[in-house]
Coordinates of C-alpha atoms in Angstrom, one line a residue:
M20 CA 19.5 107.9 75.9
R21 CA 22.8 109.7 75.7
K22 CA 25.3 108.4 73.3
K23 CA 28.6 107.4 74.7
N24 CA 31.8 109.1 73.4
G25 CA 33.1 107.0 70.5
K26 CA 36.7 108.5 70.6
A27 CA 38.1 105.7 72.7
T28 CA 41.0 104.1 70.8
V29 CA 40.4 100.9 68.9
I30 CA 42.0 97.7 69.8
G31 CA 44.6 95.9 67.9
V32 CA 43.4 92.7 66.6
L33 CA 46.5 91.0 65.9
A34 CA 47.2 88.1 68.2
V35 CA 43.7 87.0 68.5
V36 CA 43.0 87.4 64.8
A37 CA 45.9 85.0 64.4
I38 CA 44.2 82.5 66.8
V39 CA 41.1 82.9 64.8
L40 CA 43.0 82.1 61.6
I41 CA 44.8 79.3 63.4
G42 CA 41.4 78.1 64.3
I43 CA 39.8 78.4 61.0
V44 CA 40.1 74.8 59.9
L45 CA 38.1 73.6 63.0
L46 CA 35.0 74.8 61.4
L47 CA 35.9 72.6 58.5
V48 CA 34.9 69.6 60.6
M49 CA 31.9 71.3 62.2
Q50 CA 29.2 69.8 59.9
E51 CA 26.2 70.4 62.1
K52 CA 23.4 72.4 60.6
K53 CA 23.2 76.1 61.3
K54 CA 20.4 77.3 63.5
S55 CA 17.5 78.5 61.6
T56 CA 17.9 82.2 60.9
V57 CA 16.0 84.7 58.8
V58 CA 17.4 87.0 56.2
R59 CA 15.0 89.9 56.2
Q60 CA 15.0 93.1 54.2
N61 CA 12.4 95.7 53.2
N62 CA 10.6 94.5 50.1
K63 CA 11.6 97.7 48.3
A64 CA 14.8 99.6 49.1
A65 CA 15.3 103.1 47.9
S66 CA 17.1 101.9 44.8
G67 CA 14.3 99.4 44.0
T68 CA 16.3 96.4 45.0
E69 CA 13.9 93.6 46.0
V70 CA 14.7 91.0 48.6
E71 CA 12.5 88.2 49.9
A72 CA 13.1 85.5 52.4
S73 CA 11.3 82.6 54.2
S74 CA 10.2 83.4 57.7
T75 CA 11.8 80.2 59.0
D76 CA 14.8 79.6 56.8
Y77 CA 17.7 81.9 55.9
S78 CA 19.0 79.5 53.3
E79 CA 17.1 80.8 50.3
I80 CA 16.3 84.4 49.3
V81 CA 15.1 86.2 46.2
Y82 CA 17.3 89.2 45.3
N83 CA 16.5 91.4 42.3
G84 CA 14.2 88.8 41.0
E85 CA 16.8 86.0 41.1
K86 CA 16.8 83.1 43.5
Y87 CA 19.9 82.6 45.8
T88 CA 21.0 79.9 48.2
Y89 CA 23.1 80.4 51.3
N90 CA 26.6 78.9 50.9
I91 CA 26.5 75.8 53.2
D92 CA 30.3 75.6 53.0
L93 CA 30.6 79.0 54.7
K94 CA 31.5 79.3 58.4
T95 CA 31.6 82.6 60.1
I96 CA 33.7 83.9 63.0
L97 CA 33.3 87.3 64.7
F98 CA 36.4 88.8 66.2
L99 CA 36.1 91.5 68.8
G100 CA 38.9 93.7 70.0
I101 CA 37.9 94.9 73.5
D102 CA 39.0 98.2 75.1
K103 CA 38.2 98.1 78.8
N104 CA 40.7 100.8 79.8
Q105 CA 38.4 103.7 79.6
D106 CA 37.5 106.4 82.1
D107 CA 33.8 105.5 82.0
V108 CA 34.2 101.7 82.2
D109 CA 33.0 100.3 85.6
P110 CA 32.0 96.6 85.8
E111 CA 29.5 97.4 88.5
F112 CA 27.2 99.2 86.0
T113 CA 25.5 97.9 82.9
G114 CA 26.7 99.8 79.8
T115 CA 30.2 100.3 81.0
A116 CA 31.8 96.8 80.5
G117 CA 34.1 98.0 77.7
R118 CA 33.6 98.4 74.0
S119 CA 34.3 96.3 70.9
D120 CA 36.4 98.9 69.3
C121 CA 37.6 96.5 66.6
M122 CA 35.2 94.2 64.8
I123 CA 36.1 91.8 62.0
L124 CA 33.9 89.1 60.5
F125 CA 35.7 86.2 59.0
L126 CA 33.9 84.3 56.3
V127 CA 35.5 80.9 56.0
N128 CA 35.0 78.8 52.9
T129 CA 35.6 75.3 54.0
K130 CA 36.1 74.0 50.5
D131 CA 38.9 76.3 49.3
K132 CA 40.1 77.0 52.8
K133 CA 40.2 80.8 52.3
A134 CA 39.0 83.3 54.8
Q135 CA 37.5 86.6 53.7
M136 CA 37.9 89.4 56.2
I137 CA 35.1 92.0 56.5
S138 CA 35.9 95.0 58.7
I139 CA 33.0 96.6 60.6
P140 CA 33.7 100.2 61.6
R141 CA 33.2 100.7 65.3
E142 CA 31.1 103.8 64.6
S143 CA 28.6 101.9 62.5
M144 CA 25.1 103.2 63.5
T145 CA 22.6 100.4 64.2
D146 CA 19.9 99.4 66.7
V147 CA 21.6 98.4 70.0
E148 CA 19.9 96.5 72.7
I149 CA 19.9 98.4 76.1
Y150 CA 19.7 96.6 79.5
S151 CA 19.4 97.9 83.0
V152 CA 21.8 97.2 85.9
D153 CA 19.7 94.2 86.9
D154 CA 19.7 92.9 83.3
Q155 CA 16.2 94.0 82.4
Y156 CA 15.7 94.7 78.7
L157 CA 14.8 98.4 78.1
G158 CA 14.5 98.5 74.4
M159 CA 16.6 99.6 71.3
V160 CA 18.6 102.7 70.7
N161 CA 20.4 103.7 67.5
E162 CA 24.0 103.9 68.6
Q163 CA 27.5 103.0 67.5
I164 CA 27.8 99.2 67.3
A165 CA 30.9 99.3 69.5
L166 CA 28.6 100.1 72.4
Q167 CA 26.6 96.9 72.3
Y168 CA 29.3 95.0 74.1
S169 CA 29.1 97.4 77.0
Y170 CA 25.6 96.3 77.9
G171 CA 26.7 92.8 78.8
D172 CA 28.9 91.4 81.5
G173 CA 32.2 92.2 79.9
G174 CA 32.6 88.5 79.0
K175 CA 30.6 85.8 77.2
N176 CA 27.3 87.6 77.5
S177 CA 28.8 90.8 76.0
C178 CA 30.2 88.7 73.2
W179 CA 26.8 87.1 72.6
L180 CA 25.1 90.4 72.5
A181 CA 27.6 91.8 70.0
K182 CA 27.3 88.7 67.9
K183 CA 23.5 89.0 67.8
T184 CA 23.6 92.7 66.9
V185 CA 26.2 92.2 64.1
S186 CA 24.0 89.4 62.7
K187 CA 21.0 91.7 62.6
M188 CA 22.9 94.5 61.1
L189 CA 24.3 92.2 58.4
K190 CA 20.8 91.1 57.3
N191 CA 20.6 88.2 59.8
I192 CA 23.3 86.0 58.3
P193 CA 24.2 83.4 60.9
I194 CA 27.4 83.8 62.9
D195 CA 28.9 80.5 64.0
A196 CA 31.5 81.5 66.6
Y197 CA 33.0 84.5 68.3
M198 CA 36.4 85.4 69.8
S199 CA 37.3 88.5 71.7
M200 CA 40.6 89.8 73.0
E201 CA 41.4 92.5 75.4
L202 CA 44.0 95.1 74.5
D203 CA 46.6 94.1 77.0
G204 CA 47.3 90.9 75.2
I205 CA 48.9 92.5 72.2
A206 CA 52.3 93.3 73.7
A207 CA 52.6 89.8 75.1
V208 CA 51.9 88.0 71.8
T209 CA 54.2 90.2 69.7
D210 CA 57.0 89.7 72.2
E211 CA 56.4 85.9 72.0
I212 CA 56.9 85.8 68.3
G213 CA 59.9 88.2 68.3
G214 CA 58.0 91.1 66.7
L215 CA 56.9 91.8 63.1
T216 CA 58.7 93.7 60.4
L217 CA 56.7 95.9 58.1
T218 CA 56.8 99.2 56.3
V219 CA 54.8 102.2 57.4
P220 CA 52.3 103.0 54.6
E221 CA 51.6 106.6 55.4
D222 CA 52.9 109.3 57.7
Y223 CA 51.8 108.6 61.3
T224 CA 54.4 110.5 63.2
S225 CA 51.6 112.2 65.1
I226 CA 51.1 108.8 66.8
D227 CA 54.8 108.0 67.2
P228 CA 58.0 109.8 65.8
S229 CA 59.2 106.4 64.4
F230 CA 56.1 105.9 62.3
K231 CA 57.4 107.7 59.2
K232 CA 56.1 106.9 55.7
G233 CA 58.3 104.3 54.1
E234 CA 60.1 103.4 57.3
T235 CA 60.7 99.7 57.9
L236 CA 60.2 98.8 61.6
N237 CA 60.3 95.8 63.8
L238 CA 57.2 96.1 65.9
K239 CA 56.7 94.3 69.2
G240 CA 55.6 95.0 72.7
E241 CA 54.2 98.5 73.4
L242 CA 55.2 99.8 70.0
A243 CA 53.2 97.1 68.2
E244 CA 50.2 98.0 70.4
K245 CA 50.6 101.6 69.6
Y246 CA 50.8 100.9 65.8
V247 CA 47.5 99.1 65.7
R248 CA 45.6 100.9 68.5
K249 CA 46.4 104.6 68.4
R250 CA 45.1 107.4 66.2
D251 CA 44.9 111.1 66.1
I252 CA 41.4 111.7 67.6
N253 CA 41.5 115.3 66.4
E254 CA 41.6 114.2 62.8
F255 CA 38.4 113.4 61.0
A256 CA 38.2 109.7 59.8
S257 CA 41.4 108.8 61.5
N258 CA 39.9 105.4 62.2
E259 CA 40.3 104.5 58.5
G260 CA 44.1 104.8 58.7
R261 CA 44.1 102.7 61.9
M262 CA 42.1 100.0 60.2
E263 CA 44.6 100.0 57.3
R264 CA 47.5 99.5 59.7
Q265 CA 45.6 96.7 61.5
N266 CA 45.0 94.9 58.2
Q267 CA 48.6 95.3 57.3
F268 CA 49.7 93.9 60.7
I269 CA 47.4 90.9 60.4
R270 CA 48.7 89.9 57.0
A271 CA 52.3 90.1 58.3
L272 CA 51.3 88.2 61.5
V273 CA 49.5 85.2 60.0
P274 CA 52.5 83.4 58.4
Q275 CA 54.7 84.1 61.3
M276 CA 52.2 82.8 63.8
K277 CA 51.8 79.6 61.7
D278 CA 55.6 79.1 61.7
R279 CA 55.9 79.7 65.4
F280 CA 52.9 78.0 66.8
S281 CA 51.7 75.3 64.3
S282 CA 53.0 72.6 66.6
D283 CA 52.7 74.4 69.9
I284 CA 49.4 76.3 70.1
Q285 CA 49.5 75.9 73.9
S286 CA 52.4 78.5 74.0
L287 CA 50.2 80.9 72.1
L288 CA 47.3 80.3 74.5
D289 CA 49.6 80.7 77.5
A290 CA 50.8 84.1 76.1
T291 CA 47.3 85.3 75.8
K292 CA 45.8 83.7 78.9
G293 CA 43.3 86.0 80.6
Y294 CA 42.8 88.2 77.5
I295 CA 40.6 86.0 75.3
T296 CA 36.9 85.0 75.5
T297 CA 35.6 82.6 72.9
D298 CA 33.0 79.9 72.4
M299 CA 35.6 77.7 70.6
N300 CA 37.6 75.2 72.5
V301 CA 41.4 74.5 72.3
D302 CA 40.9 71.3 70.2
E303 CA 38.8 73.2 67.7
M304 CA 41.4 75.9 67.4
K305 CA 44.2 73.3 66.8
M306 CA 42.3 72.1 63.8
L307 CA 42.1 75.5 62.1
M308 CA 45.6 75.5 60.7
T309 CA 45.3 75.5 56.9
C310 CA 43.3 78.5 55.9
S311 CA 44.7 81.5 54.2
L312 CA 43.5 85.1 53.9
A313 CA 41.9 86.4 50.8
D314 CA 44.0 89.1 49.1
E315 CA 41.5 92.0 49.8
T316 CA 39.9 93.0 53.1
L317 CA 36.4 94.3 52.6
T318 CA 34.7 97.0 54.6
I319 CA 30.9 97.2 55.0
P320 CA 29.8 100.0 52.8
G321 CA 28.7 103.3 54.2
E322 CA 29.5 107.0 54.8
R323 CA 31.4 108.5 57.7
I324 CA 30.0 111.8 59.0
S325 CA 30.9 114.3 61.6
T326 CA 28.3 115.2 64.2
G327 CA 30.1 118.3 65.4
D328 CA 32.8 119.3 67.7
N329 CA 33.4 117.1 70.8
S330 CA 30.9 114.6 69.4
P331 CA 31.6 111.1 68.1
E332 CA 31.7 110.4 64.4
E333 CA 29.0 108.2 62.9
Y334 CA 29.2 105.6 60.1
H335 CA 25.9 105.4 58.2
L336 CA 25.4 102.2 56.3
D337 CA 24.6 102.0 52.6
E338 CA 21.9 99.4 53.0
D339 CA 21.6 98.6 49.3
A340 CA 25.3 98.2 48.8
L341 CA 25.5 96.2 52.0
M342 CA 22.8 93.8 50.8
K343 CA 24.7 93.4 47.5
M344 CA 27.9 92.6 49.4
I345 CA 26.2 90.0 51.5
V346 CA 24.6 88.3 48.5
E347 CA 27.9 88.2 46.7
Q348 CA 29.9 86.9 49.7
C349 CA 27.4 84.5 51.3
Y350 CA 25.0 83.3 48.6
T351 CA 25.1 81.5 45.2
K352 CA 22.6 81.9 42.4
Q353 CA 20.3 78.9 41.9

């Protein structure tokens, strides 16, 4: 199957990520047991790392000869930034419902009320489920993870497919909730809060003349969207700089969103109406008000490679390093 062009620009996460954070305390009261999931890994990785897991329970594994238990205080939320404004996107055909060009997994510790962000590069290569126009399953193809969303309905089904594929790629850790946002919501939300003031970390004048290194800007509307969405597609690994700007934007956004909407979440929801798809309800999001972000944003480990001129980049996972990260972030030693 032909790979789709991965050069479409990534979405800014901002407003919805704030809603995710606004919502994070909700999962504090969600005490139901997680569905049984399996953490599977080859018995021997290339480095000799050994991982074992029960066939019916993700909660306990053996890693490098040590027993680990899944952190029951952990709740996970997958954020998807959706780009539907692409030349090859047509809702009449499966595989063209848009792409999850921005993917962030929030690991929420319900005890210390901190949220760890883990960025998932859109170019991460993994097994993607392929479906026909009449929703018949056709098999798996190794493609960019951003494309999994496109093989759904452009709504809840696409989010569910993305959530399932991310879970598999991350060694089958359970994902409790999802939230997606379409690109067009960014300008509306940043206008609603009066913009964000931040300093440009590197020279990005190729994107906009005002994006000079060290320049302090008030970003809102279309300029905010450009800051977190655009990149120079002719530059190798330009997505890394874009993710850096997105993380910077989120950290500036969170406190301002709490100040502006802590007692008036409905205004935020009104500002993003029509742009968001989630399996969390309003009451749940209203409860997620007390979490803070961890100081560092993690990125799943891997290597970005060029596949040649006019071909999309690929991000190849470091499976051993990824397993180590998951154990450190999601498990505790017995």
